[in-house]
Amino acid sequence: MNAIDLTLLAAGAAEAPTGVSLMWLVIAIPLASAAVLLLAGRVADAWGHLLGVAASAAAFVVAAWAFFELLGREAGERSFNLGLFDWITGDEFSLQAGLRIDQLSISFVLLVTFVGTLIHIYSVAYMSHDKDRRRFFAYLNLFVAAMLLLVLGNSYLVLFVGWEGVGLASYLLIGFWNYRTDYAVAAKKAFVANRVGDVGLLIAMMTMFAHFGSLSFDDVFAQAGAAKVSVLTVIGLALLLAACGKSAQFPLQSWLGDAMAGPTPVSALIHAATMVTAGVYLVVRSGPIYSHTPNARLAVLVVGAITLLYGAIVGCAKDDMKKALAASTMSQIGYMMLAAGLGPIGAAFAIMHLLTHGFFKAGLFLGAGSVMHAMQDQVNMRRFGGLATAMRVTWITMLLGWLAILGIPPFSGFWSKDKIIEEAFIGEGWQPWVFGLVAMLGAGITAFYMSRLFFMVFHGQARWTDDQHPHEAPALMTVPMAILALGSVALGGILSLVGFAEWLKPVTQAFTEVEEQEPVLPVIVITLTTLVLVLAGAALAWVRFGSREAKVPILPPPAGALVKAAREDLFQDTANDVFLVRPGQAAVKGLTVLDTNVVDGAVRGIGWLVQTAGEKVRRWQNGYVRSYAATMLAGVILLAAIVLAVRL
Amino acid sequence: MSVTAYLVLACVLFAIGGTTVLVRRNSIVVFMGIELMLNAANLAFLAFSRMWGTLDGQLAAFFVMVVAAAEVVVGLAIIVSLFRTRRTVSVDDESLLRH
């Protein structure tokens, strides 16, 4: 152990300042609000949305207070363990439920509460015509509480409670309009895919408990250095599985596209900005484990690289605006995974990209919601076009978000994504070349599909249906969009200038010595090549979808094999169907046959036997005393004969 | 006389009693058959008691007689009440407890 983590452990015992010691409130307030909204019933319909917004805002205020207290302390003394109560007490295993407030968790808490509050405000207007708006806010608050518990927990078990909580909230919100069967099916699909990931988290926790006898972050990370590499690899791969489920990474990514069935604010908050990034948080938080197991780290890298290309390719072919954004989310989280797999330095940029992405992607989704609001819930981009003049504010906010995700300097995305690409080129052997080039190529494709989306919606010829009259959204919706757009412009630059990676260092580099390395290519070459690819992608999209000459057909034109495959999510659902669903159904059918014929057959057979035998034997019960007597006599004679036969 | 003669007599009495129980329908007569079987058993007990020169058999015979007396009391009471309600003492008519 080096010097940093000793101070870190010591700081955990120090007296926490007031704001930090009140951090339990950030979970309790939204949770209490959710309970009130759900239990109060229709009484709360009139003011339920206001309570929801207030709860989220209050959580943000407390979090900001704690954040400034942390800022005022030395770098090594910004980590606190806040014990709440003894959860499990036993001889072999005791666990105190507690919160861990440090640089990593507070960054997350600020993102969740700030973006969450903006989206709450936006939802007041967006959901104003829905008669179930109170229930919607109850679920949103439940989600905020669960997400904060996830990032604030000081052990894997507390994290797991939050992990399941966000899964539940996600399920409830995807299926919010569950009177539509396909929406309910989408919710179930998300839930089931998440369960697969949860199994991974459970396996990881069991392995940790078997080998370290504890589940708290401090104990596990302190012992990780001395543990066998094979054990750490198992834990690392199991945690990766969990992260894949939650963050829609390959091969568990199929649920995210369907999850767009939920109301658009939900897509913005849960399926873009916060919940889907929980997997990245898990991998970064477990950095001390991954730093000792190169194989598991390589697996994280591979998963990230595959997903970032996968999402980008799918995004190019989607005509559904929200599904294209979902594919983009998948791809961007792929970048974060890739960075998290690179180790301590990459992990800092993974979190930084997570924060900037949280802003610009939430902004893009809210913009999409605004467009849907104006176009009578139309999501087909082939029926948009030319909306730039009709919706000025939405156009500008989405323009800024678009520039941010493209990574054009000086917008947010440039500072975080370019850094990730740069980090991907660090290393030895084949790895930097493969991962670096994949990340670079991904940036080019990202530029193409995001520009395609932007131009198809806002530029080119109007292809609206006759009954559509686009209009700008009310201020309750445009103001949150504008604030997020400001974040898309400035957040990345600000985080870089104030040294965000330096701020995270005590967490990401707590248990590992890091030596600075140079990329295999000069940084300037990487940056310029990436920019050229991005501009090329955007220009291509402009020629095909944006310029006045470009004709965008209203129906998807016939296309080559790759585009067809991308329209079908690269056959992810088909693959799931063939390899998992159908064998599963066949097995269940077989078991049903077995059950009805063998198990039920045995039970029914016994019944039939007893009944038939009874039918025959009861004839002897004829009521005639003399026949009973004769039977008894015969019995006695028989017994006597047997006894005598044995004797003689 | 040897004990065999007593045992043969006891067997004959038991067989007569058993046959009576099995073939007669009148419940009073069936009852007499039962008494005959019990007394055949008593005779066997006494014969063996004499043979071995112990009192165990005679003791058993006393018990049998006491039980037989008690049984007669209960049995005759049942027969009387049956006759009063159903005007018959035939055992074959009392066959309601059946399948």
XYZ file of C-alpha atoms in Angstrom:
747
model
C 0.000 0.000 0.000
C 1.249 3.405 -0.793
C 0.931 6.674 1.042
C -2.263 7.855 -0.602
C -4.451 5.045 0.498
C -3.212 5.179 4.076
C -4.398 8.749 4.330
C -7.550 7.688 2.599
C -8.241 5.011 5.182
C -7.405 7.407 7.984
C -9.710 10.015 6.557
C -12.548 7.537 6.698
C -12.363 7.650 10.465
C -12.269 11.438 10.714
C -15.244 13.439 11.867
C -17.364 14.324 8.831
C -18.386 17.952 8.303
C -22.071 18.833 8.588
C -23.018 18.710 4.931
C -21.284 15.380 4.405
C -22.851 13.886 7.503
C -26.258 14.875 6.134
C -25.670 13.006 2.866
C -28.167 10.323 3.901
C -30.794 12.976 3.232
C -30.110 12.948 -0.512
C -31.438 9.387 -0.561
C -34.107 9.821 2.104
C -35.790 12.908 0.621
C -36.617 11.489 -2.858
C -37.522 8.160 -1.278
C -39.946 9.782 1.159
C -41.390 11.860 -1.666
C -41.907 8.728 -3.781
C -43.659 7.039 -0.860
C -45.935 10.041 -0.313
C -46.806 10.267 -4.006
C -47.583 6.568 -4.261
C -49.527 6.273 -1.008
C -51.442 9.552 -1.044
C -53.390 8.544 -4.139
C -55.458 11.001 -6.131
C -55.338 13.571 -3.330
C -51.793 14.297 -4.494
C -52.680 14.686 -8.162
C -52.871 18.453 -7.884
C -49.462 19.035 -6.289
C -47.643 15.705 -6.798
C -45.374 16.948 -9.596
C -44.326 19.955 -7.507
C -43.355 17.699 -4.591
C -41.384 15.518 -7.001
C -39.435 18.484 -8.357
C -38.878 19.867 -4.858
C -37.544 16.538 -3.551
C -35.060 16.240 -6.389
C -33.970 19.865 -6.008
C -33.543 19.458 -2.236
C -31.327 16.430 -2.820
C -29.224 18.551 -5.176
C -28.869 21.313 -2.580
C -27.619 18.879 0.075
C -25.250 17.281 -2.414
C -23.878 20.666 -3.468
C -23.336 21.598 0.191
C -21.354 18.413 0.787
C -19.449 18.976 -2.448
C -18.234 22.418 -1.401
C -17.202 21.045 1.981
C -15.133 18.390 0.213
C -13.625 21.058 -2.036
C -12.440 22.924 0.998
C -10.361 20.011 2.278
C -6.999 18.529 1.360
C -6.990 16.083 -1.574
C -6.234 13.130 0.694
C -8.978 13.960 3.192
C -11.988 14.033 0.930
C -13.169 10.492 1.577
C -15.705 9.672 4.260
C -17.487 6.574 5.399
C -20.828 7.472 6.878
C -22.166 4.580 8.961
C -25.937 4.349 8.972
C -26.918 1.207 10.880
C -25.798 -2.359 11.545
C -27.442 -4.253 8.761
C -26.176 -7.784 9.261
C -24.522 -8.961 12.460
C -23.000 -12.396 12.778
C -19.883 -14.297 13.759
C -18.609 -14.958 10.258
C -19.974 -11.896 8.594
C -21.038 -8.505 9.799
C -21.993 -5.583 7.669
C -22.648 -2.017 8.543
C -24.816 -0.304 5.987
C -23.137 2.965 5.228
C -22.457 5.608 2.662
C -19.138 6.408 1.101
C -18.708 10.021 0.177
C -15.631 10.678 -1.901
C -14.615 12.399 -5.100
C -16.122 9.695 -7.334
C -19.457 9.315 -5.607
C -20.014 13.043 -5.129
C -19.402 13.635 -8.853
C -22.074 11.090 -9.618
C -24.453 12.466 -7.016
C -24.142 15.954 -8.472
C -24.800 14.651 -11.997
C -27.814 12.607 -10.918
C -29.414 15.299 -8.800
C -28.667 18.205 -11.156
C -29.668 16.568 -14.434
C -32.423 14.767 -12.540
C -33.886 18.015 -11.266
C -33.801 19.569 -14.743
C -35.570 16.549 -16.177
C -38.140 16.670 -13.380
C -38.895 20.266 -14.335
C -39.085 19.363 -18.024
C -41.446 16.493 -17.221
C -43.924 18.815 -15.506
C -44.704 20.258 -18.926
C -44.008 17.152 -21.012
C -46.352 14.943 -18.975
C -48.973 17.628 -18.291
C -51.590 15.883 -20.421
C -51.041 12.483 -18.846
C -53.542 11.612 -16.154
C -50.943 9.493 -14.376
C -48.435 12.307 -13.979
C -48.282 11.847 -10.170
C -47.330 8.184 -10.535
C -44.696 9.204 -13.078
C -43.067 11.577 -10.612
C -43.247 8.956 -7.865
C -41.283 6.548 -10.057
C -38.799 9.257 -11.060
C -38.155 10.059 -7.389
C -37.823 6.367 -6.620
C -35.263 6.145 -9.379
C -33.279 9.105 -8.059
C -33.213 7.621 -4.554
C -32.120 4.192 -5.820
C -29.460 5.649 -8.122
C -28.006 7.723 -5.281
C -27.958 4.675 -3.021
C -26.135 2.800 -5.782
C -23.344 5.340 -6.066
C -23.154 6.221 -2.375
C -23.108 2.704 -0.879
C -19.888 1.827 0.891
C -20.093 -1.872 0.169
C -21.084 -4.063 -2.744
C -24.174 -5.187 -0.881
C -25.499 -1.653 -0.371
C -24.613 -0.935 -3.989
C -26.594 -4.032 -4.955
C -29.722 -2.708 -3.216
C -29.476 0.486 -5.260
C -28.621 -1.573 -8.346
C -31.873 -3.520 -8.030
C -33.758 -0.349 -7.163
C -32.768 1.408 -10.391
C -33.620 -1.771 -12.299
C -37.095 -1.708 -10.784
C -37.575 2.003 -11.464
C -36.354 1.509 -15.024
C -38.827 -1.348 -15.510
C -41.718 0.680 -14.103
C -40.886 3.704 -16.262
C -40.248 1.850 -19.545
C -43.616 0.222 -19.067
C -45.236 3.439 -17.856
C -47.749 3.253 -20.695
C -48.146 -0.464 -20.179
C -51.600 -0.590 -21.730
C -49.645 -0.942 -24.968
C -48.511 -4.543 -25.145
C -45.279 -3.801 -27.016
C -44.283 -1.278 -24.326
C -44.979 -3.801 -21.572
C -42.920 -6.366 -23.483
C -40.062 -3.855 -23.799
C -40.145 -3.296 -20.034
C -39.999 -7.022 -19.419
C -37.132 -7.408 -21.864
C -35.120 -4.749 -20.034
C -35.863 -6.399 -16.725
C -34.828 -9.863 -17.885
C -31.611 -8.638 -19.533
C -30.775 -6.823 -16.321
C -31.345 -9.970 -14.283
C -28.657 -11.720 -16.330
C -26.261 -8.984 -15.302
C -27.390 -9.197 -11.679
C -26.352 -12.829 -11.588
C -22.856 -11.597 -12.423
C -22.900 -9.149 -9.530
C -24.115 -11.883 -7.182
C -21.362 -14.243 -8.297
C -18.809 -11.481 -7.794
C -20.098 -10.791 -4.285
C -20.115 -14.473 -3.334
C -16.574 -14.904 -4.610
C -15.469 -11.839 -2.675
C -17.114 -13.104 0.480
C -15.574 -16.555 0.070
C -12.066 -15.163 -0.355
C -12.037 -11.875 1.546
C -14.799 -12.476 4.115
C -16.171 -9.030 3.527
C -18.097 -7.001 0.995
C -17.163 -3.478 1.981
C -15.064 -1.558 -0.533
C -12.299 -0.824 1.984
C -11.796 -4.446 3.052
C -12.053 -5.921 -0.426
C -9.667 -3.427 -2.038
C -7.172 -3.692 0.815
C -6.978 -7.466 0.365
C -7.138 -7.470 -3.440
C -3.397 -6.897 -3.792
C -2.548 -10.104 -1.962
C -5.220 -12.291 -3.528
C -4.699 -14.904 -6.220
C -4.934 -13.552 -9.751
C -7.399 -16.271 -10.782
C -9.821 -15.209 -8.040
C -9.541 -11.576 -9.054
C -10.119 -12.519 -12.687
C -13.329 -14.348 -11.760
C -14.531 -11.356 -9.753
C -13.531 -8.989 -12.546
C -15.370 -10.961 -15.236
C -18.470 -11.350 -13.048
C -18.497 -7.607 -12.376
C -18.095 -7.014 -16.101
C -21.161 -9.185 -16.755
C -23.092 -7.088 -14.261
C -21.880 -3.911 -15.940
C -22.857 -5.260 -19.379
C -26.401 -5.921 -18.198
C -26.914 -2.515 -16.619
C -25.023 -0.478 -19.214
C -26.388 -2.251 -22.297
C -22.969 -3.472 -23.403
C -22.312 -6.346 -25.768
C -23.693 -9.065 -25.497
C -26.546 -7.839 -23.272
C -27.280 -4.649 -25.188
C -30.518 -5.588 -26.922
C -32.844 -4.097 -24.310
C -31.777 -0.459 -24.625
C -33.351 0.204 -28.016
C -36.692 -1.185 -26.880
C -36.419 0.757 -23.631
C -37.197 3.873 -25.676
C -40.820 2.843 -25.203
C -40.763 4.859 -21.996
C -41.638 8.555 -21.908
C -38.812 10.685 -23.358
C -37.720 12.274 -20.031
C -37.151 8.731 -18.780
C -35.001 7.969 -21.794
C -33.039 11.125 -21.052
C -32.505 10.535 -17.348
C -32.330 6.778 -16.990
C -31.391 5.427 -20.391
C -28.880 8.107 -21.352
C -27.496 10.151 -18.482
C -27.443 8.064 -15.326
C -28.636 4.495 -14.876
C -26.999 2.991 -17.928
C -23.702 4.469 -16.792
C -23.891 2.548 -13.498
C -21.880 -0.233 -15.124
C -19.053 2.211 -15.807
C -19.240 3.341 -12.186
C -19.013 -0.279 -11.044
C -15.919 -0.954 -13.147
C -14.221 2.281 -12.108
C -15.085 1.761 -8.442
C -13.668 -1.764 -8.661
C -10.472 -0.412 -10.202
C -8.254 -1.870 -7.456
C -9.508 -5.331 -8.434
C -9.050 -4.796 -12.166
C -5.586 -3.345 -11.757
C -4.342 -6.757 -10.603
C -5.964 -8.829 -13.318
C -4.877 -7.954 -16.874
C -7.155 -10.608 -18.383
C -10.343 -9.199 -16.915
C -9.222 -5.729 -17.942
C -8.672 -6.932 -21.481
C -12.218 -8.324 -21.424
C -13.502 -4.884 -20.391
C -11.548 -3.322 -23.245
C -12.896 -5.806 -25.778
C -16.477 -5.353 -24.623
C -16.110 -1.581 -24.774
C -14.543 -1.644 -28.243
C -17.156 -4.023 -29.669
C -20.044 -2.041 -28.201
C -18.776 1.324 -29.350
C -18.611 0.094 -32.941
C -21.841 -1.860 -32.621
C -23.828 1.087 -31.316
C -22.329 3.384 -33.932
C -23.198 1.055 -36.809
C -26.744 0.512 -35.577
C -27.149 4.256 -35.060
C -26.385 4.905 -38.722
C -29.388 2.954 -39.947
C -32.117 3.763 -37.457
C -34.969 5.975 -38.660
C -36.570 6.168 -35.211
C -35.039 9.276 -33.634
C -35.049 7.912 -30.091
C -33.634 4.549 -31.159
C -30.825 6.273 -33.008
C -30.049 8.202 -29.829
C -30.221 4.952 -27.831
C -27.705 3.342 -30.183
C -25.520 6.388 -29.705
C -25.787 6.033 -25.917
C -24.690 2.412 -26.234
C -21.735 3.482 -28.325
C -20.715 6.315 -25.977
C -20.899 3.993 -22.956
C -18.695 1.680 -25.016
C -16.142 4.518 -25.015
C -16.463 4.828 -21.243
C -16.012 1.074 -20.789
C -12.989 1.148 -23.026
C -11.521 3.962 -20.954
C -12.381 2.222 -17.686
C -10.611 -0.876 -18.942
C -7.460 1.106 -19.648
C -6.733 1.457 -15.953
C -6.460 4.328 -13.475
C -5.724 7.152 -15.921
C -8.355 6.032 -18.402
C -10.845 5.594 -15.558
C -10.692 9.302 -14.753
C -11.544 10.142 -18.348
C -14.269 7.491 -18.364
C -15.951 9.347 -15.521
C -15.325 12.689 -17.185
C -16.882 11.470 -20.428
C -19.724 10.055 -18.361
C -20.408 13.512 -16.912
C -20.156 15.384 -20.208
C -22.185 12.670 -21.952
C -24.769 12.910 -19.182
C -25.260 16.547 -20.077
C -25.207 16.512 -23.855
C -27.095 13.246 -24.278
C -29.776 14.259 -21.780
C -30.007 17.531 -23.703
C -30.326 15.711 -27.021
C -33.043 13.456 -25.619
C -34.950 16.389 -24.186
C -34.631 18.049 -27.568
C -36.006 14.874 -29.173
C -38.866 15.032 -26.686
C -39.511 18.613 -27.680
C -39.595 17.626 -31.365
C -41.996 14.777 -30.599
C -44.108 17.194 -28.580
C -44.305 19.476 -31.616
C -44.901 16.703 -34.150
C -47.636 14.739 -32.376
C -45.342 12.036 -30.990
C -43.853 11.258 -34.376
C -40.428 9.637 -34.041
C -39.755 8.701 -37.655
C -36.986 11.020 -38.850
C -38.026 10.497 -42.454
C -41.140 12.559 -41.668
C -39.185 15.462 -40.166
C -36.876 17.879 -41.963
C -36.738 21.644 -42.087
C -37.662 22.050 -38.437
C -34.833 24.511 -37.755
C -36.979 27.524 -38.537
C -40.075 26.218 -36.799
C -38.349 25.408 -33.503
C -35.526 27.865 -32.918
C -34.723 27.073 -29.268
C -34.847 23.330 -29.760
C -32.692 23.693 -32.856
C -30.017 25.675 -31.001
C -29.919 23.374 -27.965
C -29.674 20.315 -30.149
C -27.077 22.002 -32.307
C -24.890 22.508 -29.232
C -25.478 18.952 -28.065
C -24.644 17.702 -31.557
C -21.364 19.655 -31.646
C -20.560 18.316 -28.180
C -21.076 14.645 -29.078
C -19.112 15.089 -32.300
C -16.157 16.226 -30.238
C -15.591 19.528 -32.015
C -13.320 21.723 -29.899
C -14.047 23.519 -27.624
C -17.339 21.733 -26.904
C -17.681 19.243 -24.024
C -17.258 16.008 -25.915
C -13.898 16.995 -27.338
C -12.242 17.206 -23.925
C -13.411 13.820 -22.756
C -13.711 11.717 -25.914
C -10.496 12.895 -27.490
C -8.708 12.072 -24.251
C -10.161 8.560 -24.288
C -9.011 8.032 -27.877
C -5.591 9.293 -26.866
C -5.461 6.943 -23.866
C -6.543 4.038 -26.068
C -3.323 4.472 -28.039
C -1.223 3.904 -24.906
C 0.243 0.467 -24.242
C 2.408 -2.227 -25.726
C 2.036 -4.724 -28.543
C -1.114 -4.960 -30.613
C -3.518 -3.507 -28.056
C -2.981 0.258 -28.515
C -3.253 -0.090 -32.287
C -6.460 -2.094 -32.253
C -8.278 -0.212 -29.515
C -6.953 3.164 -30.565
C -7.989 2.725 -34.192
C -11.389 1.355 -33.173
C -11.976 4.363 -30.932
C -10.878 6.704 -33.703
C -13.051 5.004 -36.312
C -15.944 5.087 -33.841
C -15.575 8.856 -33.581
C -15.908 9.162 -37.369
C -19.023 6.962 -37.481
C -20.466 8.850 -34.498
C -20.065 12.069 -36.455
C -21.909 10.535 -39.394
C -24.918 9.148 -37.554
C -25.355 12.129 -35.236
C -25.134 14.505 -38.181
C -27.569 12.322 -40.092
C -29.992 12.577 -37.173
C -29.496 16.319 -36.813
C -29.832 17.092 -40.513
C -32.768 14.746 -41.069
C -34.677 16.416 -38.255
C -33.827 20.074 -38.679
C -32.598 20.599 -42.245
C -33.392 19.573 -45.778
C -36.916 19.629 -47.136
C -39.922 19.405 -44.831
C -41.494 15.948 -45.084
C -44.240 16.402 -42.517
C -47.609 14.718 -42.622
C -50.544 17.007 -43.356
C -51.832 17.253 -39.813
C -48.537 18.373 -38.276
C -48.004 21.973 -37.262
C -44.679 22.214 -35.446
C -44.451 24.778 -32.667
C -41.919 25.592 -29.983
C -42.259 23.906 -26.578
C -43.255 25.875 -23.447
C -40.585 27.498 -21.267
C -40.762 24.730 -18.666
C -39.287 22.478 -21.328
C -36.954 24.863 -23.142
C -35.217 26.197 -20.023
C -33.918 22.782 -18.856
C -32.859 22.134 -22.460
C -31.008 25.433 -22.540
C -29.207 24.714 -19.263
C -28.152 21.285 -20.494
C -27.005 22.891 -23.736
C -24.815 25.264 -21.737
C -23.348 22.180 -20.038
C -22.758 20.644 -23.469
C -20.778 23.712 -24.430
C -18.737 24.366 -21.354
C -18.643 21.402 -18.976
C -15.856 19.526 -20.703
C -13.611 22.561 -20.884
C -14.271 23.508 -17.276
C -13.604 19.990 -16.011
C -10.331 19.884 -17.963
C -9.227 23.308 -16.767
C -9.865 22.607 -13.087
C -8.116 19.253 -13.380
C -10.926 16.741 -12.970
C -8.567 13.773 -13.443
C -6.391 15.163 -10.653
C -9.461 15.509 -8.426
C -10.404 11.850 -8.981
C -6.863 10.625 -8.455
C -7.259 9.606 -4.783
C -10.040 7.224 -5.837
C -8.820 5.924 -9.187
C -5.201 5.556 -8.154
C -5.750 4.621 -4.515
C -4.174 1.193 -4.668
C -1.971 1.385 -7.729
C 1.175 3.145 -8.710
C 0.746 4.747 -12.092
C 3.508 5.755 -14.406
C 2.716 8.200 -17.142
C 3.091 6.729 -20.606
C 3.131 8.230 -24.059
C 0.728 7.098 -26.792
C 2.215 5.088 -29.657
C 1.370 7.979 -31.984
C 2.056 11.656 -31.265
C -0.935 13.282 -29.536
C -1.272 15.955 -32.204
C -1.537 13.317 -34.930
C -4.267 11.484 -33.039
C -6.271 14.629 -32.389
C -5.999 15.882 -35.954
C -6.809 12.507 -37.512
C -9.850 12.201 -35.268
C -10.997 15.676 -36.216
C -10.564 14.945 -39.919
C -12.603 11.737 -39.563
C -15.299 13.601 -37.635
C -15.511 16.356 -40.231
C -15.592 13.799 -43.022
C -18.450 11.949 -41.324
C -20.396 15.163 -40.802
C -19.776 16.291 -44.389
C -20.965 12.976 -45.765
C -24.137 13.257 -43.701
C -24.640 16.832 -44.957
C -24.378 15.777 -48.580
C -26.791 12.900 -48.140
C -29.326 14.338 -45.690
C -28.830 18.027 -45.054
C -28.242 19.986 -48.224
C -31.064 21.335 -50.351
C -30.289 18.900 -53.148
C -30.440 15.878 -50.835
C -33.575 13.818 -51.245
C -34.594 11.857 -48.173
C -37.182 9.231 -49.158
C -40.163 8.940 -46.851
C -39.955 5.166 -46.870
C -36.626 3.444 -46.098
C -35.023 2.757 -49.493
C -33.769 -0.721 -50.404
C -30.266 -1.096 -49.109
C -27.244 -3.374 -48.964
C -26.750 -6.224 -46.535
C -24.949 -4.139 -43.893
C -27.626 -1.431 -43.727
C -30.352 -4.057 -43.595
C -28.551 -5.773 -40.742
C -28.058 -2.477 -38.913
C -31.755 -1.672 -39.257
C -32.387 -4.975 -37.499
C -29.925 -4.161 -34.663
C -27.330 -6.411 -36.370
C -29.658 -9.354 -35.707
C -29.182 -9.112 -31.963
C -32.797 -10.072 -31.299
C -32.636 -12.891 -33.806
C -29.451 -14.196 -32.203
C -31.036 -14.009 -28.748
C -34.068 -15.754 -30.147
C -32.146 -18.578 -31.753
C -29.581 -19.138 -29.036
C -31.515 -18.344 -25.856
C -35.243 -17.851 -26.228
C -36.122 -20.807 -28.425
C -33.959 -23.388 -26.645
C -35.371 -22.052 -23.408
C -38.919 -22.388 -24.627
C -38.224 -25.880 -25.958
C -36.761 -26.886 -22.606
C -39.765 -25.460 -20.795
C -42.140 -27.280 -23.134
C -40.243 -30.519 -22.527
C -40.446 -29.986 -18.806
C -44.165 -29.306 -19.078
C -44.704 -32.604 -20.876
C -42.570 -34.315 -18.241
C -44.564 -32.654 -15.510
C -48.009 -33.542 -16.840
C -47.111 -37.080 -17.782
C -44.601 -38.270 -15.209
C -45.100 -36.192 -12.066
C -48.829 -35.601 -12.396
C -49.181 -39.099 -13.883
C -47.671 -40.658 -10.769
C -49.967 -38.702 -8.482
C -53.044 -39.466 -10.541
C -51.993 -43.101 -10.923
C -51.818 -43.561 -7.163
C -55.265 -42.046 -6.823
C -56.664 -44.286 -9.507
C -55.101 -47.386 -7.905
C -56.546 -46.661 -4.467
C -59.959 -45.870 -5.898
C -60.176 -48.973 -8.048
C -58.884 -51.216 -5.276
C -61.401 -49.686 -2.869
C -64.187 -50.304 -5.373
C -63.283 -54.015 -5.416
C -62.523 -54.535 -1.733
C -65.546 -52.735 -0.388
C -67.795 -55.553 -1.734
C -66.633 -57.550 1.268
C -68.170 -55.043 3.636
C -71.653 -56.527 3.130
C -73.137 -55.906 6.573
C -73.735 -59.630 7.310
C -72.273 -60.461 10.708
C -72.030 -64.125 9.833
C -69.846 -63.540 6.839
C -67.524 -61.435 8.999
C -67.402 -64.250 11.500
C -66.620 -66.740 8.758
C -63.825 -64.499 7.542
C -62.406 -64.229 11.036
C -62.554 -67.976 11.483
C -60.850 -68.543 8.189
C -58.196 -66.056 9.251
C -57.635 -67.737 12.577
C -57.364 -71.150 10.934
C -54.922 -69.750 8.422
C -52.791 -68.189 11.164
C -52.874 -71.387 13.210
C -51.869 -73.386 10.164
C -48.956 -71.031 9.514
C -47.770 -71.138 13.128
C -47.961 -74.921 13.174
C -46.252 -75.217 9.819
C -43.359 -73.107 11.072
C -43.122 -75.074 14.329
C -43.153 -78.517 12.790
C -58.429 -90.202 31.822
C -55.816 -88.618 29.711
C -55.930 -84.933 28.837
C -56.554 -85.808 25.197
C -60.159 -86.764 25.850
C -60.869 -83.383 27.430
C -59.214 -81.581 24.533
C -61.193 -83.572 21.992
C -64.409 -82.715 23.823
C -63.380 -79.043 23.961
C -62.700 -79.094 20.218
C -66.038 -80.702 19.475
C -67.852 -78.144 21.640
C -65.946 -75.281 19.997
C -66.777 -76.593 16.548
C -70.478 -76.897 17.424
C -70.443 -73.370 18.843
C -68.609 -71.981 15.813
C -70.947 -73.716 13.401
C -73.915 -72.330 15.328
C -72.556 -68.796 15.024
C -71.931 -69.232 11.323
C -75.130 -70.894 10.220
C -77.909 -69.706 12.551
C -79.728 -66.444 11.921
C -81.489 -66.007 15.255
C -79.280 -63.759 17.316
C -80.222 -65.452 20.611
C -79.023 -68.748 19.193
C -75.883 -67.106 17.839
C -75.291 -65.878 21.364
C -75.631 -69.411 22.697
C -73.059 -70.518 20.133
C -70.643 -67.924 21.416
C -71.207 -69.118 25.011
C -70.524 -72.651 23.869
C -67.214 -71.600 22.278
C -66.169 -69.736 25.395
C -66.950 -72.698 27.586
C -65.072 -75.011 25.236
C -62.084 -72.790 25.785
C -62.673 -72.919 29.539
C -62.701 -76.687 29.414
C -59.354 -76.678 27.607
C -57.920 -74.282 30.220
C -59.044 -76.532 33.073
C -57.730 -79.673 31.389
C -54.297 -78.151 30.966
C -54.432 -76.779 34.510
C -54.964 -80.277 35.831
C -52.258 -81.670 33.601
C -49.559 -79.289 34.797
C -50.843 -79.069 38.353
C -50.895 -75.283 38.405
C -53.696 -72.788 38.990
C -52.996 -70.517 36.022
C -55.525 -72.182 33.750
C -58.266 -72.073 36.366
C -57.561 -68.403 36.913
C -57.913 -67.776 33.201
C -61.209 -69.687 33.204
C -62.548 -67.404 35.895
C -61.641 -64.373 33.844
C -63.366 -65.843 30.813
C -66.522 -66.462 32.841
C -66.536 -62.889 34.158
C -66.056 -61.483 30.675
C -68.758 -63.799 29.298
C -71.204 -62.616 31.940
C -70.501 -58.984 31.138
C -70.838 -59.716 27.440
C -74.181 -61.388 27.953
C -75.453 -58.327 29.786
C -74.441 -55.952 27.022
C -75.355 -58.314 24.188
C -78.828 -59.135 25.485
C -79.517 -55.458 26.055
C -78.613 -54.768 22.419
C -80.787 -57.633 21.194
C -83.765 -56.441 23.268
C -83.524 -52.894 22.042
C -83.080 -54.081 18.464
C -86.208 -56.229 18.799
C -88.144 -53.314 20.191
C -87.281 -51.031 17.307
C -87.170 -53.423 14.392
C -89.367 -56.345 15.441
C -86.799 -58.946 14.487
C -83.868 -60.752 16.018
C -82.428 -62.145 12.781
C -78.750 -61.182 12.354
C -79.128 -61.035 8.582
C -81.720 -58.301 8.807
C -79.327 -56.045 10.728
C -77.098 -55.446 7.721
C -77.268 -51.650 7.362
C -73.562 -51.071 8.119
C -72.209 -51.994 4.737
C -70.616 -50.577 1.667
